[in-house]
JSON list of C-alpha atoms in Angstrom, two decimals:
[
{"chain": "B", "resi": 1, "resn": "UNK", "atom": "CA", "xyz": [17.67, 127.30, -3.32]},
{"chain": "B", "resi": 2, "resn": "UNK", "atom": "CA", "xyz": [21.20, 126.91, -5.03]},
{"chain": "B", "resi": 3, "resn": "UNK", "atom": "CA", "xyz": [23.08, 124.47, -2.93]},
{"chain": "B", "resi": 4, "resn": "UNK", "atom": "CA", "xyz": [25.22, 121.47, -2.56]},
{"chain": "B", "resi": 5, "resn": "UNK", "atom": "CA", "xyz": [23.63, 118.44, -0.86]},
{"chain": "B", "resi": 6, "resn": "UNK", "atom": "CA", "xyz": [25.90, 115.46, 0.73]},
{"chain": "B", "resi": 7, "resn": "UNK", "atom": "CA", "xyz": [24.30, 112.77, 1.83]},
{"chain": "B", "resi": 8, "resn": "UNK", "atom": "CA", "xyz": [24.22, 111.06, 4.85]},
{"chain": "B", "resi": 9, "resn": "UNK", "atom": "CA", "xyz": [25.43, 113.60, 7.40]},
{"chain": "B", "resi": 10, "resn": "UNK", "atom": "CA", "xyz": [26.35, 111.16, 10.03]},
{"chain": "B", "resi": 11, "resn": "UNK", "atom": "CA", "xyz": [27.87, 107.74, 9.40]},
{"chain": "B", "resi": 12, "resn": "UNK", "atom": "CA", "xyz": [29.24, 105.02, 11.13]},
{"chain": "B", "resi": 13, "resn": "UNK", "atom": "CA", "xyz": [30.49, 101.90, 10.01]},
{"chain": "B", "resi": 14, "resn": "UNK", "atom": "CA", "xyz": [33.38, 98.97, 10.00]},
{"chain": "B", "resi": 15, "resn": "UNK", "atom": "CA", "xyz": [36.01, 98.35, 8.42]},
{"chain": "B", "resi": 16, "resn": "UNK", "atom": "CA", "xyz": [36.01, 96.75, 4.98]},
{"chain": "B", "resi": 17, "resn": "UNK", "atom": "CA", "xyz": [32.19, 97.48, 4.24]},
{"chain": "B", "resi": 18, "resn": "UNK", "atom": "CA", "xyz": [32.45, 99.79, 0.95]},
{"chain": "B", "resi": 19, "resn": "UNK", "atom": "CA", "xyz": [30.29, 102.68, 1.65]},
{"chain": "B", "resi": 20, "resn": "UNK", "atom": "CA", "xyz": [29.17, 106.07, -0.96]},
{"chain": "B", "resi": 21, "resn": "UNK", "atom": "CA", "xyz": [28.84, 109.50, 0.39]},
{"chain": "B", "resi": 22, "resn": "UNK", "atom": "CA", "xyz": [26.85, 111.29, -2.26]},
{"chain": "B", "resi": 23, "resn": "UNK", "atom": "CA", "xyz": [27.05, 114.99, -3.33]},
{"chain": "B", "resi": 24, "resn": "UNK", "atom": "CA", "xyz": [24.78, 116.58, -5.72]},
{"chain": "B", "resi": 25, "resn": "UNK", "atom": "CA", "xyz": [24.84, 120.78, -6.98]},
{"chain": "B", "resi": 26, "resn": "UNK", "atom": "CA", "xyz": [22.06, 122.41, -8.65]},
{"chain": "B", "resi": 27, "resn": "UNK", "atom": "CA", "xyz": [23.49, 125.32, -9.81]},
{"chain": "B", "resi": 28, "resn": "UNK", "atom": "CA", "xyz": [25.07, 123.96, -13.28]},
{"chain": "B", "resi": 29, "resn": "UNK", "atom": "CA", "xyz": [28.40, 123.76, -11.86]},
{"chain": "B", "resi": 30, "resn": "UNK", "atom": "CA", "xyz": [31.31, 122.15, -13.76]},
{"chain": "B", "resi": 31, "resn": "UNK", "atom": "CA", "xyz": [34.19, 121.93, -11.19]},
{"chain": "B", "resi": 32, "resn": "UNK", "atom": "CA", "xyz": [33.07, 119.51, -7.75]},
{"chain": "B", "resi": 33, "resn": "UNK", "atom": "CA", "xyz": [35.39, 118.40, -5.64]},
{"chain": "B", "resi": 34, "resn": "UNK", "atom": "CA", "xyz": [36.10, 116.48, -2.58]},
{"chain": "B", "resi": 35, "resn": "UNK", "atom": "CA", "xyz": [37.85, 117.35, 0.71]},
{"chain": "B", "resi": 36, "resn": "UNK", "atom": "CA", "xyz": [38.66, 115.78, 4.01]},
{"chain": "B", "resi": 37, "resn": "UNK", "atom": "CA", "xyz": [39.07, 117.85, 6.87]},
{"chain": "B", "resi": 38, "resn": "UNK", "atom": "CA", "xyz": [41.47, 116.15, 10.31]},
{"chain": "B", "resi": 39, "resn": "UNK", "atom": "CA", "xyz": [42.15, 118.00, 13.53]},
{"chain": "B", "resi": 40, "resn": "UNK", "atom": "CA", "xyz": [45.80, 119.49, 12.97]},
{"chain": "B", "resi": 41, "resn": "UNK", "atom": "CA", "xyz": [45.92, 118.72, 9.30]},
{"chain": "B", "resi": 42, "resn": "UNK", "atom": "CA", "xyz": [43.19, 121.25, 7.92]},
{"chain": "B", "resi": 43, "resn": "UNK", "atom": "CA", "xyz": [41.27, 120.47, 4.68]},
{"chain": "B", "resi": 44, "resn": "UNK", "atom": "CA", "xyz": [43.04, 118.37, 2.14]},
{"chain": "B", "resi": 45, "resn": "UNK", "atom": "CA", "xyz": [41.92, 117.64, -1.30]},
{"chain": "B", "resi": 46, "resn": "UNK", "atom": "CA", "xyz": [41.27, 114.54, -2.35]},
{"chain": "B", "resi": 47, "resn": "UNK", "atom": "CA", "xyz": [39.65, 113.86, -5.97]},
{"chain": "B", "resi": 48, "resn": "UNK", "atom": "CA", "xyz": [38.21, 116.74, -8.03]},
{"chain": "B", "resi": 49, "resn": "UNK", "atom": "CA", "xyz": [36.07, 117.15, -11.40]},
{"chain": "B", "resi": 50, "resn": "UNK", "atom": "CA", "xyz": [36.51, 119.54, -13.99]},
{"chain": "B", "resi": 51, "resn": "UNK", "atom": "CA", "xyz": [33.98, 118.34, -15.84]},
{"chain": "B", "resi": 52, "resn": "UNK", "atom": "CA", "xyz": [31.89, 115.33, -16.87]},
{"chain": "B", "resi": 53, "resn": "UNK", "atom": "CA", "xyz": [33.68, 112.15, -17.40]},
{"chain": "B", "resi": 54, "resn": "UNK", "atom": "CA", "xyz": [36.75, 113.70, -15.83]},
{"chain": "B", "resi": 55, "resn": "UNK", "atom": "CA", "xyz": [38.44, 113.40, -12.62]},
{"chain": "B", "resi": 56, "resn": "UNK", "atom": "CA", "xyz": [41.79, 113.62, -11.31]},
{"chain": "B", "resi": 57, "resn": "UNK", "atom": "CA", "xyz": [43.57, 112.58, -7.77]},
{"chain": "B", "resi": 58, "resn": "UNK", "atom": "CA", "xyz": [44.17, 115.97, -5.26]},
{"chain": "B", "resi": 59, "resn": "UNK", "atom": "CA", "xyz": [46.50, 115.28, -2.18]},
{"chain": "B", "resi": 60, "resn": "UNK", "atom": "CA", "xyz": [45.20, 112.41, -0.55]},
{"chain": "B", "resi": 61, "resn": "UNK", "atom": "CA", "xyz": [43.36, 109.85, -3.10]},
{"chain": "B", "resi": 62, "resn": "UNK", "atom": "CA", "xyz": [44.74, 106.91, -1.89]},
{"chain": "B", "resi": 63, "resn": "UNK", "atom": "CA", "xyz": [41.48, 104.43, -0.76]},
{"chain": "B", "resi": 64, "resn": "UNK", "atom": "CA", "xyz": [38.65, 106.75, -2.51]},
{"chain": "B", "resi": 65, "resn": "UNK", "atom": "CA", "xyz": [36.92, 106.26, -5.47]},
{"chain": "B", "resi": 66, "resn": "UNK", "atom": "CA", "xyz": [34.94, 108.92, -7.26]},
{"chain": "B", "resi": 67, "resn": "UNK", "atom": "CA", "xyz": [32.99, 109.50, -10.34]},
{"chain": "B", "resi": 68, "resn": "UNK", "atom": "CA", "xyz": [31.29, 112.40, -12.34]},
{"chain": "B", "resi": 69, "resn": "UNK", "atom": "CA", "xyz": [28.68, 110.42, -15.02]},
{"chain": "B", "resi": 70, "resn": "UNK", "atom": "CA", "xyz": [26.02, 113.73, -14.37]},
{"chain": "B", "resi": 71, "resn": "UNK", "atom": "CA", "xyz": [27.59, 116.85, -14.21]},
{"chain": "B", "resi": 72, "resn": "UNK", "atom": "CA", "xyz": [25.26, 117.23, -11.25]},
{"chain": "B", "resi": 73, "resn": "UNK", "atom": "CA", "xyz": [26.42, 114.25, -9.00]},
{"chain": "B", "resi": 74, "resn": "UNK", "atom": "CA", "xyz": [29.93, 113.40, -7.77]},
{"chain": "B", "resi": 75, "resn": "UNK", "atom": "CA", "xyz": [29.80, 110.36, -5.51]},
{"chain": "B", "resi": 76, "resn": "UNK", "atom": "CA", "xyz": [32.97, 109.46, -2.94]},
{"chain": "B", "resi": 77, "resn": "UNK", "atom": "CA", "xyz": [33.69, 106.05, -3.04]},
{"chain": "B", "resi": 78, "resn": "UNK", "atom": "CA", "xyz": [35.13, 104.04, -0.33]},
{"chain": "B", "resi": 79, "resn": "UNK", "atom": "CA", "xyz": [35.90, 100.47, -1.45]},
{"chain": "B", "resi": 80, "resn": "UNK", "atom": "CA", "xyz": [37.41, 98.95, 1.96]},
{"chain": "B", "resi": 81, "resn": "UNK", "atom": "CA", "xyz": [36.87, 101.74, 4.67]},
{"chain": "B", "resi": 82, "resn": "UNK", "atom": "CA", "xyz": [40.26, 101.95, 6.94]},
{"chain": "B", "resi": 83, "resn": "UNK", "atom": "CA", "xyz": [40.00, 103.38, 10.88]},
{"chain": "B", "resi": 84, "resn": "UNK", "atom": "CA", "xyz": [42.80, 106.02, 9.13]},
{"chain": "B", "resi": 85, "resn": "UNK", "atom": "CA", "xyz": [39.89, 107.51, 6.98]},
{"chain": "B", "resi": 86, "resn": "UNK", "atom": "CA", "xyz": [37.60, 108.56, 9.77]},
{"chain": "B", "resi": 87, "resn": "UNK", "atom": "CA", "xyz": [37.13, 112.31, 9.33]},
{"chain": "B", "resi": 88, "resn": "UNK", "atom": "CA", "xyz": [34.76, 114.82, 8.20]},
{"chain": "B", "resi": 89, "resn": "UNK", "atom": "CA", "xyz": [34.39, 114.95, 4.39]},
{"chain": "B", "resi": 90, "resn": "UNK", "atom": "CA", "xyz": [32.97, 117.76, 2.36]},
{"chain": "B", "resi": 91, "resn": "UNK", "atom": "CA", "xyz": [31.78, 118.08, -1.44]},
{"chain": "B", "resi": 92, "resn": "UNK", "atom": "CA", "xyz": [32.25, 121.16, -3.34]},
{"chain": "B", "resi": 93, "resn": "UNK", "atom": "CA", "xyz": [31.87, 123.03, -6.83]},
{"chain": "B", "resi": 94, "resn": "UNK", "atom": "CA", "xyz": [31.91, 125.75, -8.52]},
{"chain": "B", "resi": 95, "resn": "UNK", "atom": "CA", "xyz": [31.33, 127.21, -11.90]},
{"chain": "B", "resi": 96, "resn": "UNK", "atom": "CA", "xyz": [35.09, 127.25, -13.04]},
{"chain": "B", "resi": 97, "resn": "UNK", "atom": "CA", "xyz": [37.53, 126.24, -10.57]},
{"chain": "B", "resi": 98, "resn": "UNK", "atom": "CA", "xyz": [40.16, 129.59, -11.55]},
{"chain": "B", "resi": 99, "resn": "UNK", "atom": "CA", "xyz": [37.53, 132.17, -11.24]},
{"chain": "B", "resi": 100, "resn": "UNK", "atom": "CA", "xyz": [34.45, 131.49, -9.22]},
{"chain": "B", "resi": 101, "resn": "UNK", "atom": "CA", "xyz": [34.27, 130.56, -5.31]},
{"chain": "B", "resi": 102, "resn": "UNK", "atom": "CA", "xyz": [33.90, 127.60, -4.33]},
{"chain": "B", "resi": 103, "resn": "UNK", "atom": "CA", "xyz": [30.29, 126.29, -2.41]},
{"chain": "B", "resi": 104, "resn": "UNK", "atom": "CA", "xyz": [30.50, 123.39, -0.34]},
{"chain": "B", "resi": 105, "resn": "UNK", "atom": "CA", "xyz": [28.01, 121.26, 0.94]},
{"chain": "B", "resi": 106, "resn": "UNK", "atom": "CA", "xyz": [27.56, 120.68, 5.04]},
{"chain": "B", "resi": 107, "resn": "UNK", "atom": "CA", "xyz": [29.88, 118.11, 5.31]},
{"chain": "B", "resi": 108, "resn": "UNK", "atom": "CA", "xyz": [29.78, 114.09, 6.05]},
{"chain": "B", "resi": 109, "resn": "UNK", "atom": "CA", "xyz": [31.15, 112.82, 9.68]},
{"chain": "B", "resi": 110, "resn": "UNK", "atom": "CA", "xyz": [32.19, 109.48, 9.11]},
{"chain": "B", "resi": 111, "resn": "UNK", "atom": "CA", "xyz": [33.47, 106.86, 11.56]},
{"chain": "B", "resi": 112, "resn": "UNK", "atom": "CA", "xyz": [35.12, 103.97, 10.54]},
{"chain": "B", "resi": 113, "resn": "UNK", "atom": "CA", "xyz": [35.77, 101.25, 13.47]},
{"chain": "K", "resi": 1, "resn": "UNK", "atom": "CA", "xyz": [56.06, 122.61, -1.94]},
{"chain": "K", "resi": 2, "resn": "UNK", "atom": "CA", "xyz": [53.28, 124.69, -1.30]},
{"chain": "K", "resi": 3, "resn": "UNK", "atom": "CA", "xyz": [52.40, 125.87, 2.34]},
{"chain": "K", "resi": 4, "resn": "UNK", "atom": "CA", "xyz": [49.88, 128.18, 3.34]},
{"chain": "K", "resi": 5, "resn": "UNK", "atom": "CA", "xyz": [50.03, 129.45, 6.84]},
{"chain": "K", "resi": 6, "resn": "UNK", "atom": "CA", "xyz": [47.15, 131.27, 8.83]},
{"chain": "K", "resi": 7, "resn": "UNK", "atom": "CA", "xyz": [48.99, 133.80, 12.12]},
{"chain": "K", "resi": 8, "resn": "UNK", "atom": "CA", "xyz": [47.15, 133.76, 14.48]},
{"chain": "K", "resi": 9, "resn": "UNK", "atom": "CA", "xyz": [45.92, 130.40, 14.75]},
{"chain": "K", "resi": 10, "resn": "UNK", "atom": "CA", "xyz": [42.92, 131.85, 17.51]},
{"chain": "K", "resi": 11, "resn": "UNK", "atom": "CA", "xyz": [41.84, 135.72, 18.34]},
{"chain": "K", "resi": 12, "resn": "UNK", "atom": "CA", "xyz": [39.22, 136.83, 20.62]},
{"chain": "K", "resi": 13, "resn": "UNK", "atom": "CA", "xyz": [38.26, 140.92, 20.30]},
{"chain": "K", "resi": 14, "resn": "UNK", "atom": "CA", "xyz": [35.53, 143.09, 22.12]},
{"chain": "K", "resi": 15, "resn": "UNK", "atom": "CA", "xyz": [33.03, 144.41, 19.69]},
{"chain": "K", "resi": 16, "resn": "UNK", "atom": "CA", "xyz": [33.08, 147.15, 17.35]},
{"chain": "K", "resi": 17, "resn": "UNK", "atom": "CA", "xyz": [37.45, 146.56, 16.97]},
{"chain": "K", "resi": 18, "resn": "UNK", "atom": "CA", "xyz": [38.79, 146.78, 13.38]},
{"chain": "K", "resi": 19, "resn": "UNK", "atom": "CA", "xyz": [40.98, 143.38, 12.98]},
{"chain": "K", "resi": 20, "resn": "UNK", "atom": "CA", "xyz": [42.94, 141.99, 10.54]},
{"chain": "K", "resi": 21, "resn": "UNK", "atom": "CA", "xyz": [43.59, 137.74, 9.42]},
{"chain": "K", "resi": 22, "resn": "UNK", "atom": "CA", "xyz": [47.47, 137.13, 8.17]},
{"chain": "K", "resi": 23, "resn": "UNK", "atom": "CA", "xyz": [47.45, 134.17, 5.62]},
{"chain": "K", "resi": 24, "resn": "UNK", "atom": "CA", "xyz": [50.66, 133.68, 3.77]},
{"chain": "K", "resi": 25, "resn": "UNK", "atom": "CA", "xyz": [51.86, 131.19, 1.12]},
{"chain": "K", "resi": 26, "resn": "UNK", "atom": "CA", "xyz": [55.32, 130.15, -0.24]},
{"chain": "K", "resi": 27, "resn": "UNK", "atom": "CA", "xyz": [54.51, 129.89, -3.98]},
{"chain": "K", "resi": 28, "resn": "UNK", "atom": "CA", "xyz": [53.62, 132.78, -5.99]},
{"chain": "K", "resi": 29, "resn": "UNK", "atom": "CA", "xyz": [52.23, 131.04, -9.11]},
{"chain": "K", "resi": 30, "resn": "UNK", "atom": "CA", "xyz": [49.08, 131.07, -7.54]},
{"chain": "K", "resi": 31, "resn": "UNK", "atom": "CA", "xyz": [45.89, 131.43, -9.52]},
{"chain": "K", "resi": 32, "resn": "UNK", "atom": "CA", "xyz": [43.70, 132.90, -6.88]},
{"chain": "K", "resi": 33, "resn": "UNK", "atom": "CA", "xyz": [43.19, 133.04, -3.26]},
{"chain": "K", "resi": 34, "resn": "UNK", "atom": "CA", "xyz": [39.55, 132.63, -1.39]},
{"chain": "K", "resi": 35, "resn": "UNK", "atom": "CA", "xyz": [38.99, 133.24, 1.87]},
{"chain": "K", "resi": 36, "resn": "UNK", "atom": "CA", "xyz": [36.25, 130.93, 3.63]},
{"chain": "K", "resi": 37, "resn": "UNK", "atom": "CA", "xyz": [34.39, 131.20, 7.01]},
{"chain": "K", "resi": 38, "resn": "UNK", "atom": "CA", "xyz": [33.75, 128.08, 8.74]},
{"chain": "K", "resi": 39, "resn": "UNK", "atom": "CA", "xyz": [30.66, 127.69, 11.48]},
{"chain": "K", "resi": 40, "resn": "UNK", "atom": "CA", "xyz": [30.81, 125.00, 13.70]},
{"chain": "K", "resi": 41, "resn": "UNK", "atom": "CA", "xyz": [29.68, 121.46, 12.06]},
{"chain": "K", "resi": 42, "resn": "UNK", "atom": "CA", "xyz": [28.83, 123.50, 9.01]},
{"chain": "K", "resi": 43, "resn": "UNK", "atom": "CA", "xyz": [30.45, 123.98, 5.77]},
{"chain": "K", "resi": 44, "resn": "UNK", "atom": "CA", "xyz": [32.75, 126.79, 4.75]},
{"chain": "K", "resi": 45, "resn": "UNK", "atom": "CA", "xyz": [31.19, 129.74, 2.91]},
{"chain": "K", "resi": 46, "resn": "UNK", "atom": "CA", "xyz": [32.91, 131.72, 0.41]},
{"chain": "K", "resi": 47, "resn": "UNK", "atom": "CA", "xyz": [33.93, 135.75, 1.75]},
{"chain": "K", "resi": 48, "resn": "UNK", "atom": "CA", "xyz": [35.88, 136.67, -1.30]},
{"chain": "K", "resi": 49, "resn": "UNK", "atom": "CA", "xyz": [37.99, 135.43, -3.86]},
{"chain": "K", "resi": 50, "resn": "UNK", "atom": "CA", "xyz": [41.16, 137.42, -5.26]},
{"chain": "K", "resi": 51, "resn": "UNK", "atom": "CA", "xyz": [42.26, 136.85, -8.98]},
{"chain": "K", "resi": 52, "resn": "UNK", "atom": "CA", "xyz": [46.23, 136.81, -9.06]},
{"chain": "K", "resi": 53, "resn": "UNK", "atom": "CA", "xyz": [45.72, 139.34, -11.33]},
{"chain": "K", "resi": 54, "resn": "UNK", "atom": "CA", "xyz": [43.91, 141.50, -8.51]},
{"chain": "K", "resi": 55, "resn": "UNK", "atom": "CA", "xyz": [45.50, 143.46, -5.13]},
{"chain": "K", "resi": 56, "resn": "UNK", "atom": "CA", "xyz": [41.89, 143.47, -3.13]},
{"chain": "K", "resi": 57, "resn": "UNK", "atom": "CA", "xyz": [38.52, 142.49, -2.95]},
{"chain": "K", "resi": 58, "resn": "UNK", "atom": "CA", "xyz": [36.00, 143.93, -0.89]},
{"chain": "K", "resi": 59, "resn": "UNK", "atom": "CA", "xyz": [32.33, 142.66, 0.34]},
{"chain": "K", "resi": 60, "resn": "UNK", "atom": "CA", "xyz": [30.74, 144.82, 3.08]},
{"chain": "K", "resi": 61, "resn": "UNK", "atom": "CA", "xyz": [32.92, 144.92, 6.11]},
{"chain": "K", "resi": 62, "resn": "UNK", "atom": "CA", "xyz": [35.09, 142.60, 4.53]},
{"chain": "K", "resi": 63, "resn": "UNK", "atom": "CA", "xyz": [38.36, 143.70, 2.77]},
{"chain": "K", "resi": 64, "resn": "UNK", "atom": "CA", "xyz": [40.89, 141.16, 1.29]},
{"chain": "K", "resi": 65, "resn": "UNK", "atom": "CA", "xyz": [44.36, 141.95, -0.34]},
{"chain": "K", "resi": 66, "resn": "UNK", "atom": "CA", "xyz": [46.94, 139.97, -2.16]},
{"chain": "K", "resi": 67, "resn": "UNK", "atom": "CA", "xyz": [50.47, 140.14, -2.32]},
{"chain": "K", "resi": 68, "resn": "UNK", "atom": "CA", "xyz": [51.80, 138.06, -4.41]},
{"chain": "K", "resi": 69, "resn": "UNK", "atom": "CA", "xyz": [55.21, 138.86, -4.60]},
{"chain": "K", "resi": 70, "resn": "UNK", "atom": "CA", "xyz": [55.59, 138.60, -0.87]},
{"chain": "K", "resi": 71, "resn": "UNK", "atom": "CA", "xyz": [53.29, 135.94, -0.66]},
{"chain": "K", "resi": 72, "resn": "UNK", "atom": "CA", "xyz": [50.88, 137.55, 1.66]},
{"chain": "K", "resi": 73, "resn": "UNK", "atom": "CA", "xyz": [46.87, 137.89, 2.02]},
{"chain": "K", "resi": 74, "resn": "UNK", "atom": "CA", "xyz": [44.69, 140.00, 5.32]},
{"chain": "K", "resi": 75, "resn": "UNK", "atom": "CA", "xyz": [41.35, 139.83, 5.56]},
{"chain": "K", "resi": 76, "resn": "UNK", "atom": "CA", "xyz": [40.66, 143.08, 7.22]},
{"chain": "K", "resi": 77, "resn": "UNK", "atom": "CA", "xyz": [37.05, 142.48, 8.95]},
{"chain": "K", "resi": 78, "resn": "UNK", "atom": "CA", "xyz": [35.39, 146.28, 10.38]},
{"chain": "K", "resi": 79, "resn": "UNK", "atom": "CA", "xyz": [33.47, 147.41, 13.09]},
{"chain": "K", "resi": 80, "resn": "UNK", "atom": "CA", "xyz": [33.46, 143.41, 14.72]},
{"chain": "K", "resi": 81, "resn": "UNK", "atom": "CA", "xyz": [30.26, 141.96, 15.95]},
{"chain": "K", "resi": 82, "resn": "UNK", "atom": "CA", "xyz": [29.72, 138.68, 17.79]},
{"chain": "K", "resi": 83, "resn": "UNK", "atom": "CA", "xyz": [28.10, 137.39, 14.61]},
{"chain": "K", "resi": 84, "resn": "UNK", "atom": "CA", "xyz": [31.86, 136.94, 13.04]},
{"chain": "K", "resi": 85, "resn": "UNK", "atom": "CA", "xyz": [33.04, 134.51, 15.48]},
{"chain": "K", "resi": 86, "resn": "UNK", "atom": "CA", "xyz": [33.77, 131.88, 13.36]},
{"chain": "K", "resi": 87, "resn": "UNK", "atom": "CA", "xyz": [37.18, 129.95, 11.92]},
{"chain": "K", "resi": 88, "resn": "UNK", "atom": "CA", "xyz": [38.55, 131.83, 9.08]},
{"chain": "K", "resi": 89, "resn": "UNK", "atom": "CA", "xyz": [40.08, 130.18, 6.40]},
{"chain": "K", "resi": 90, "resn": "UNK", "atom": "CA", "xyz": [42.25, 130.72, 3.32]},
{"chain": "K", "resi": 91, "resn": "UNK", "atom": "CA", "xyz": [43.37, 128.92, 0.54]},
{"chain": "K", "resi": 92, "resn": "UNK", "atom": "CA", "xyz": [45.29, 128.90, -2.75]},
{"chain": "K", "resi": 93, "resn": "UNK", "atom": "CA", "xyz": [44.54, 128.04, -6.13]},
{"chain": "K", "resi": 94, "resn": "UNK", "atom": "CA", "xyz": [48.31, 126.28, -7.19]},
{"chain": "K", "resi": 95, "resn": "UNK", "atom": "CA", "xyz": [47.69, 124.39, -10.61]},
{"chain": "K", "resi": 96, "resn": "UNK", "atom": "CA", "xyz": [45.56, 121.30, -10.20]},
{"chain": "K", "resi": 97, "resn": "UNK", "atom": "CA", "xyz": [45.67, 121.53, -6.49]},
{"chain": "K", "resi": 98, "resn": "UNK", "atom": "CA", "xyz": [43.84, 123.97, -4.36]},
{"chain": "K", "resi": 99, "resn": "UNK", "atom": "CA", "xyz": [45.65, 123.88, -0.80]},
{"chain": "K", "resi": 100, "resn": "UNK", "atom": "CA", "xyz": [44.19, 125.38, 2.73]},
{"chain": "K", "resi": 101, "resn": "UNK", "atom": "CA", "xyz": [45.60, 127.33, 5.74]},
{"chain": "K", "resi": 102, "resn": "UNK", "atom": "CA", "xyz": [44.43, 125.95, 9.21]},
{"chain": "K", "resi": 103, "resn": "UNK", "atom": "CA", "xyz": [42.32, 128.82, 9.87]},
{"chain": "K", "resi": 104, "resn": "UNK", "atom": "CA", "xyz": [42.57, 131.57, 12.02]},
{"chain": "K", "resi": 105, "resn": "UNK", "atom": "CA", "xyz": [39.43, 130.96, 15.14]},
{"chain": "K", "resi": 106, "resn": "UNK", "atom": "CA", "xyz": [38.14, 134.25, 15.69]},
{"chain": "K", "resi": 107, "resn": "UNK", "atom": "CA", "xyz": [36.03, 134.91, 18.91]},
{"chain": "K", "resi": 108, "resn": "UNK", "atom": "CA", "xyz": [33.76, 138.53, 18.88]},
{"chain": "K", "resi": 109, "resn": "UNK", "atom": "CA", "xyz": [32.72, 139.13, 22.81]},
{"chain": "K", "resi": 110, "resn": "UNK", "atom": "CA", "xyz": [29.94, 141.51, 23.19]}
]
């Protein structure tokens, strides 16, 4: 089944303790990206991958990390968790970013105390 | 700066009514504009995406059209069933950045 898979669903943890929220697509796609969805603020962007080896910052980067070594995988990185980046993330991709819709994973809820 | 805004921000119809989602955006340089459905604690699914090139797309019940000159997109959903309740969302492709509306929350009672 084509999806996109983020990994874990559900996560809770303090601040300061670095923490990866993986996403992998099996549908060759070449464009993943990130996205953080907050009550009153919608879904903002916040790294994305046009390609292997290449990633650039969206709207909110500050505090994330990401990489794209597979073109399959694109982890989110979160060196020193803050309270301020509790929210519910999701991963994305799609064959080319201009033309073709986007599939997202399920989304990650993650609590940071 | 680009905004994209979603009117109504909630709607709740009786089944079987014709509706239609307002999304509009302030930037016309857009490359395309999707428009998502989003399921409680689930992720958003792709309804249909409009080149900038394009006026309307159309899947099943589902008709989208693009404006871009006025900077305006409807999602005209027909013949509503409870199965569409859902939050509807759009967004814009705008160079590097691809920006959201907050959704419209639409509620089908049979």
């Amino acid at each position: 089944e084509a999806q996109v898979t983020q990994n874990p669903r559900y996560l809770i943890t303090v601040t300061g303790k670095k923490l990866t929220v993986t996403c992998s697509q099996n549908m060759n796609h070449e464009y993943m990206s990130w996205y953080r969805q907050d009550p009153g603020l919608g879904l903002r962007q916040i790294y994305y991958s046009m390609n292997v080896e290449v990633t650039d910052k969206g709207d909110v980067p500050e505090g994330y990390k990401v990489s794209r070594k597979e073109k399959r995988n694109f982890p989110l990185i979160l060196e020193s968790p803050s309270p301020n980046q509790t929210s519910l993330y999701f991963c994305a991709s799609s064959f080319n970013r201009d033309y073709s819709p986007l599939h997202f994973g399920n989304g990650t809820r993650l609590t940071v105390t | 700066k680009q905004e994209v805004t979603q009117i109504p921000a909630a709607l709740s119809v009786p089944e079987g009514e014709n509706l239609v989602l307002n999304c509009s955006f302030t930037d016309s340089a857009i490359y395309n504009l999707q428009w998502f459905r989003q399921d409680p604690g689930k992720g958003l699914t792709s309804l249909l995406l409009i080149q900038s090139s394009q006026r309307e797309q159309t899947s099943g019940r589902l008709n989208a059209s693009l404006d871009k000159s006025s900077g305006r997109s409807t999602l005209y959903i027909a013949a509503s069933q409870p199965g569409d309740s859902a939050t509807y969302l759009c967004a814009v492709t705008l160079g590097s950045r691809l920006i959201f509306g907050q959704g419209t929350e639409l509620s089908v009672k049979p």
